[in-house]
Coordinates of C-alpha atoms in Angstrom, one line a residue:
M1 CA -1.3 11.6 -9.7
A2 CA 2.2 12.9 -9.5
D3 CA 5.5 12.7 -7.8
T4 CA 5.0 11.5 -4.1
Q5 CA 6.8 11.8 -0.8
I6 CA 6.1 8.1 0.0
E7 CA 9.6 6.7 0.6
W8 CA 9.2 3.4 -1.2
T9 CA 7.8 4.6 -4.5
D10 CA 8.2 7.5 -7.1
A11 CA 4.8 8.4 -8.2
T12 CA 1.1 7.7 -7.5
W13 CA -1.6 6.9 -10.1
N14 CA -5.3 6.9 -9.1
P15 CA -7.7 5.3 -11.7
V16 CA -10.0 4.7 -8.8
A17 CA -11.3 6.9 -6.1
G18 CA -13.3 6.0 -2.9
C19 CA -13.2 3.0 -0.6
S20 CA -14.8 1.5 2.5
I21 CA -13.4 0.8 6.0
M22 CA -12.3 -2.8 6.0
S23 CA -10.4 -3.3 9.2
A24 CA -8.7 -1.6 12.2
G25 CA -5.8 -0.4 9.9
C26 CA -8.4 1.8 8.1
T27 CA -9.5 3.9 11.1
N28 CA -7.1 6.8 10.6
C29 CA -6.6 6.5 6.8
Y30 CA -5.3 9.7 5.4
A31 CA -7.1 9.2 2.1
M32 CA -10.5 9.8 3.7
S33 CA -9.7 13.4 4.8
M34 CA -7.7 13.9 1.6
A35 CA -10.8 13.0 -0.5
K36 CA -13.0 15.4 1.5
R37 CA -10.4 18.2 0.8
L38 CA -10.3 17.5 -2.9
E39 CA -14.0 17.5 -3.1
A40 CA -14.0 20.9 -1.4
M41 CA -11.6 22.0 -4.1
G42 CA -13.9 21.1 -6.8
V43 CA -12.3 17.9 -8.0
D44 CA -15.3 16.0 -9.6
K45 CA -13.6 12.6 -9.1
Y46 CA -13.8 12.9 -5.4
K47 CA -17.4 14.1 -5.0
G48 CA -19.6 12.1 -2.7
L49 CA -17.1 9.6 -1.5
T50 CA -17.2 10.4 2.2
R51 CA -19.6 11.1 5.1
K52 CA -19.3 12.4 8.6
S53 CA -19.2 10.1 11.6
G54 CA -19.1 12.3 14.6
K55 CA -16.1 14.6 14.1
R56 CA -14.5 12.2 11.7
T57 CA -14.7 12.0 7.9
I58 CA -14.9 8.4 6.7
W59 CA -15.5 6.5 3.5
N60 CA -19.2 5.9 2.5
G61 CA -18.5 2.9 0.2
V62 CA -19.1 4.9 -3.0
V63 CA -16.3 4.3 -5.6
H64 CA -15.6 6.1 -8.9
E65 CA -13.8 4.5 -11.8
D66 CA -11.8 7.3 -13.6
H67 CA -11.5 6.1 -17.3
K68 CA -9.9 9.5 -18.1
S69 CA -6.9 8.8 -15.9
L70 CA -6.1 5.4 -17.4
D71 CA -3.5 6.5 -20.0
I72 CA -1.5 8.8 -17.7
P73 CA 1.4 6.4 -17.2
K74 CA 1.8 6.1 -21.0
K75 CA 2.8 9.9 -21.0
W76 CA 5.6 9.2 -18.4
R77 CA 8.7 8.4 -20.5
K78 CA 11.0 8.1 -17.6
P79 CA 10.8 4.8 -15.8
R80 CA 9.0 5.1 -12.4
K81 CA 7.9 3.0 -9.5
I82 CA 4.2 3.8 -9.4
F83 CA 1.9 3.1 -6.5
V84 CA -1.4 2.3 -7.9
N85 CA -4.5 3.6 -6.1
S86 CA -3.0 5.5 -3.1
M87 CA -6.5 6.9 -2.7
S88 CA -8.5 3.7 -2.9
D89 CA -8.3 -0.1 -3.4
L90 CA -8.3 -1.6 -6.8
F91 CA -10.1 -4.7 -5.7
H92 CA -12.8 -3.0 -3.7
P93 CA -16.0 -5.1 -4.5
N94 CA -17.4 -1.9 -6.2
V95 CA -14.7 -1.8 -8.7
S96 CA -15.7 -4.0 -11.8
E97 CA -13.5 -6.8 -13.0
A98 CA -13.8 -5.1 -16.6
F99 CA -12.1 -2.0 -15.2
V100 CA -9.4 -3.9 -13.5
A101 CA -8.7 -5.6 -16.8
K102 CA -8.2 -2.1 -18.3
V103 CA -5.7 -1.2 -15.7
W104 CA -3.8 -4.3 -16.4
E105 CA -3.8 -3.5 -20.0
V106 CA -2.1 -0.1 -19.3
M107 CA 0.5 -1.8 -17.1
H108 CA 1.2 -4.4 -19.7
S109 CA 1.7 -1.7 -22.5
T110 CA 4.1 0.3 -20.2
P111 CA 6.9 -2.3 -19.2
H112 CA 9.4 0.5 -18.4
H113 CA 7.4 1.2 -15.2
H114 CA 7.2 -0.8 -12.1
Y115 CA 3.6 -0.8 -10.6
Q116 CA 3.0 -1.4 -6.9
I117 CA -0.7 -2.5 -6.1
L118 CA -1.7 -2.7 -2.4
T119 CA -5.1 -4.2 -1.3
K120 CA -6.8 -5.3 1.9
R121 CA -8.7 -7.8 -0.4
P122 CA -6.1 -10.3 -1.6
D123 CA -8.9 -12.9 -1.8
R124 CA -10.6 -10.8 -4.6
M125 CA -7.3 -10.0 -6.1
A126 CA -6.5 -13.7 -6.5
D127 CA -10.0 -14.5 -7.9
I128 CA -9.9 -11.8 -10.6
L129 CA -6.3 -12.3 -11.7
S130 CA -6.8 -16.0 -12.1
R131 CA -9.1 -15.0 -14.9
I132 CA -7.7 -11.9 -16.5
C133 CA -4.1 -12.4 -16.1
P134 CA -3.0 -15.9 -14.8
M135 CA 0.5 -15.4 -16.0
P136 CA 1.8 -12.5 -13.9
L137 CA 3.3 -9.3 -15.5
E138 CA 7.0 -9.0 -14.4
N139 CA 6.6 -5.2 -13.8
V140 CA 3.7 -5.5 -11.4
W141 CA 4.2 -6.0 -7.6
L142 CA 1.2 -7.2 -5.8
G143 CA 0.8 -6.7 -1.9
T144 CA -1.6 -6.7 1.0
S145 CA -1.8 -4.6 4.1
V146 CA -1.4 -6.3 7.6
E147 CA -1.7 -4.1 10.7
G148 CA -1.8 -6.9 13.2
Q149 CA -2.3 -10.5 14.1
A150 CA -6.1 -10.2 13.4
V151 CA -5.5 -10.0 9.6
V152 CA -2.4 -12.0 9.2
H153 CA -4.7 -14.5 7.1
R154 CA -4.3 -12.0 4.3
I155 CA -0.6 -13.2 3.7
D156 CA -1.8 -16.8 2.9
E157 CA -4.4 -15.2 0.6
L158 CA -1.7 -13.2 -1.2
R159 CA 0.3 -16.4 -1.8
A160 CA -2.6 -17.5 -4.0
V161 CA -2.2 -14.5 -6.2
P162 CA -0.3 -15.0 -9.5
A163 CA 2.5 -12.4 -9.1
S164 CA 6.1 -11.8 -10.1
I165 CA 6.8 -9.8 -6.9
R166 CA 4.5 -10.2 -3.6
F167 CA 4.8 -7.7 -0.8
I168 CA 3.3 -6.9 2.7
S169 CA 2.8 -3.4 4.1
F170 CA 2.9 -3.7 7.8
E171 CA 1.6 -0.1 8.1
P172 CA 0.1 1.2 10.2
L173 CA 1.6 -1.5 12.6
I174 CA -0.8 -1.1 15.5
A175 CA -0.5 -4.7 17.0
C176 CA 1.9 -7.6 17.2
V177 CA 1.7 -9.9 14.2
G178 CA 3.1 -12.9 16.0
D179 CA 5.2 -15.7 14.3
I180 CA 4.5 -15.1 10.7
D181 CA 5.3 -17.2 7.6
L182 CA 6.8 -15.1 4.7
T183 CA 7.3 -17.9 2.5
G184 CA 7.0 -16.5 -1.1
I185 CA 6.8 -12.9 0.1
D186 CA 9.6 -10.9 -1.5
W187 CA 9.3 -7.5 0.3
A188 CA 8.1 -6.2 3.7
I189 CA 7.3 -2.5 4.4
V190 CA 7.1 -1.6 8.1
G191 CA 5.8 1.8 9.5
G192 CA 4.0 3.3 12.4
E193 CA 1.0 5.4 12.3
S194 CA 1.1 9.2 11.8
G195 CA -1.4 12.1 12.6
K196 CA -3.0 13.4 15.8
D197 CA -4.9 10.3 16.6
A198 CA -2.1 7.9 15.8
R199 CA -1.8 4.6 17.7
P200 CA 1.6 3.6 19.2
I201 CA 4.0 1.3 17.6
K202 CA 6.2 -1.0 19.7
E203 CA 9.8 -1.9 18.8
V204 CA 9.2 -5.6 19.6
W205 CA 6.5 -5.9 17.0
I206 CA 9.1 -4.7 14.4
D207 CA 11.7 -7.0 15.7
D208 CA 9.2 -10.0 15.0
I209 CA 8.8 -8.8 11.5
H210 CA 12.5 -8.2 10.9
H211 CA 13.5 -11.5 12.2
A212 CA 10.9 -13.3 9.9
C213 CA 12.5 -11.2 7.0
R214 CA 15.8 -12.5 7.7
L215 CA 14.5 -16.1 8.2
Y216 CA 12.6 -16.1 4.9
E217 CA 15.0 -14.0 2.9
T218 CA 12.5 -11.2 2.5
A219 CA 13.7 -7.6 1.7
F220 CA 13.0 -5.4 4.7
F221 CA 12.0 -1.6 4.3
F222 CA 11.4 0.4 7.5
K223 CA 9.4 3.4 6.5
Q224 CA 9.0 5.4 9.7
W225 CA 8.2 5.4 13.3
G226 CA 5.4 7.7 12.8
T227 CA 4.0 9.9 15.6
W228 CA 5.2 7.6 18.4
G229 CA 9.0 7.2 18.7
K230 CA 11.1 4.3 19.7
D231 CA 11.0 5.7 23.3
N232 CA 7.2 5.6 23.2
K233 CA 7.0 9.4 23.2
K234 CA 4.7 11.3 20.9
R235 CA 6.2 13.9 18.5
S236 CA 6.3 14.8 14.8
K237 CA 7.1 11.8 12.5
K238 CA 9.9 13.8 11.1
L239 CA 11.7 14.0 14.5
N240 CA 11.1 10.4 15.2
G241 CA 12.8 9.5 11.9
R242 CA 13.4 6.2 10.2
D243 CA 16.3 4.7 12.1
Y244 CA 15.8 1.2 13.3
R245 CA 18.6 -0.8 15.0
G246 CA 21.0 2.2 14.4
R247 CA 20.4 2.5 10.6
T248 CA 18.0 3.0 7.9
W249 CA 16.5 0.1 6.0
D250 CA 15.7 0.6 2.4
E251 CA 15.9 -2.8 1.1
M252 CA 14.0 -3.6 -2.2
P253 CA 12.8 -7.0 -3.6
P254 CA 15.9 -8.9 -5.0
Q255 CA 14.4 -8.9 -8.5
V256 CA 14.7 -5.2 -8.8
Q257 CA 18.1 -4.6 -7.2
P258 CA 20.5 -2.8 -9.4

């Protein structure tokens, strides 16, 4: 819960820990092995959240609501973009609606921050927020992950969410998303997978998303090629870099442009 190297945010805040594998995009989730390391370091919050599956560490579905961490953003006086639950999913079915409401209370009381919430369960997000916050908070961005065409339906589900800013994380992009409708979507993040077991990203898949962003006037942010470069060769993500079409793309939602 501090500053982060994630290119599109300033800090992370994790009032929830633990998750479940939801779809193909979860296969190599960095948070699973990170949770195991934090447990080994003696961090109570991350105890008992993972299990072994062959040589892999994966989520076991246990989720911890960390009430002690709720007030952390109130201590940050300098405005920040805060990625909420980089180690979990706030809308996991094992997170209570009452706890989600407490998170919303904190965000409401700290309007100097911008909060970015990403879920693979936008249907539950829409259901809960229709009750606890039908009028969206201006400083809260709500998004969903789409790793390929098999889960494009999440975009339609996100459109049903009451939100000031809606965004899609196409990361890890592991398959073509096809001809997508970005109506009502303010921001798109695109990135390839990283790590030793990373799956390749194809430039033509990025092209499809970039074209849709231009068509629907959606801000486009290219985060990384990841482990597989534009030339389809495997190397470190640092060496592969962030250039796409000869430049970096760091566009932000128009509502937050300086």
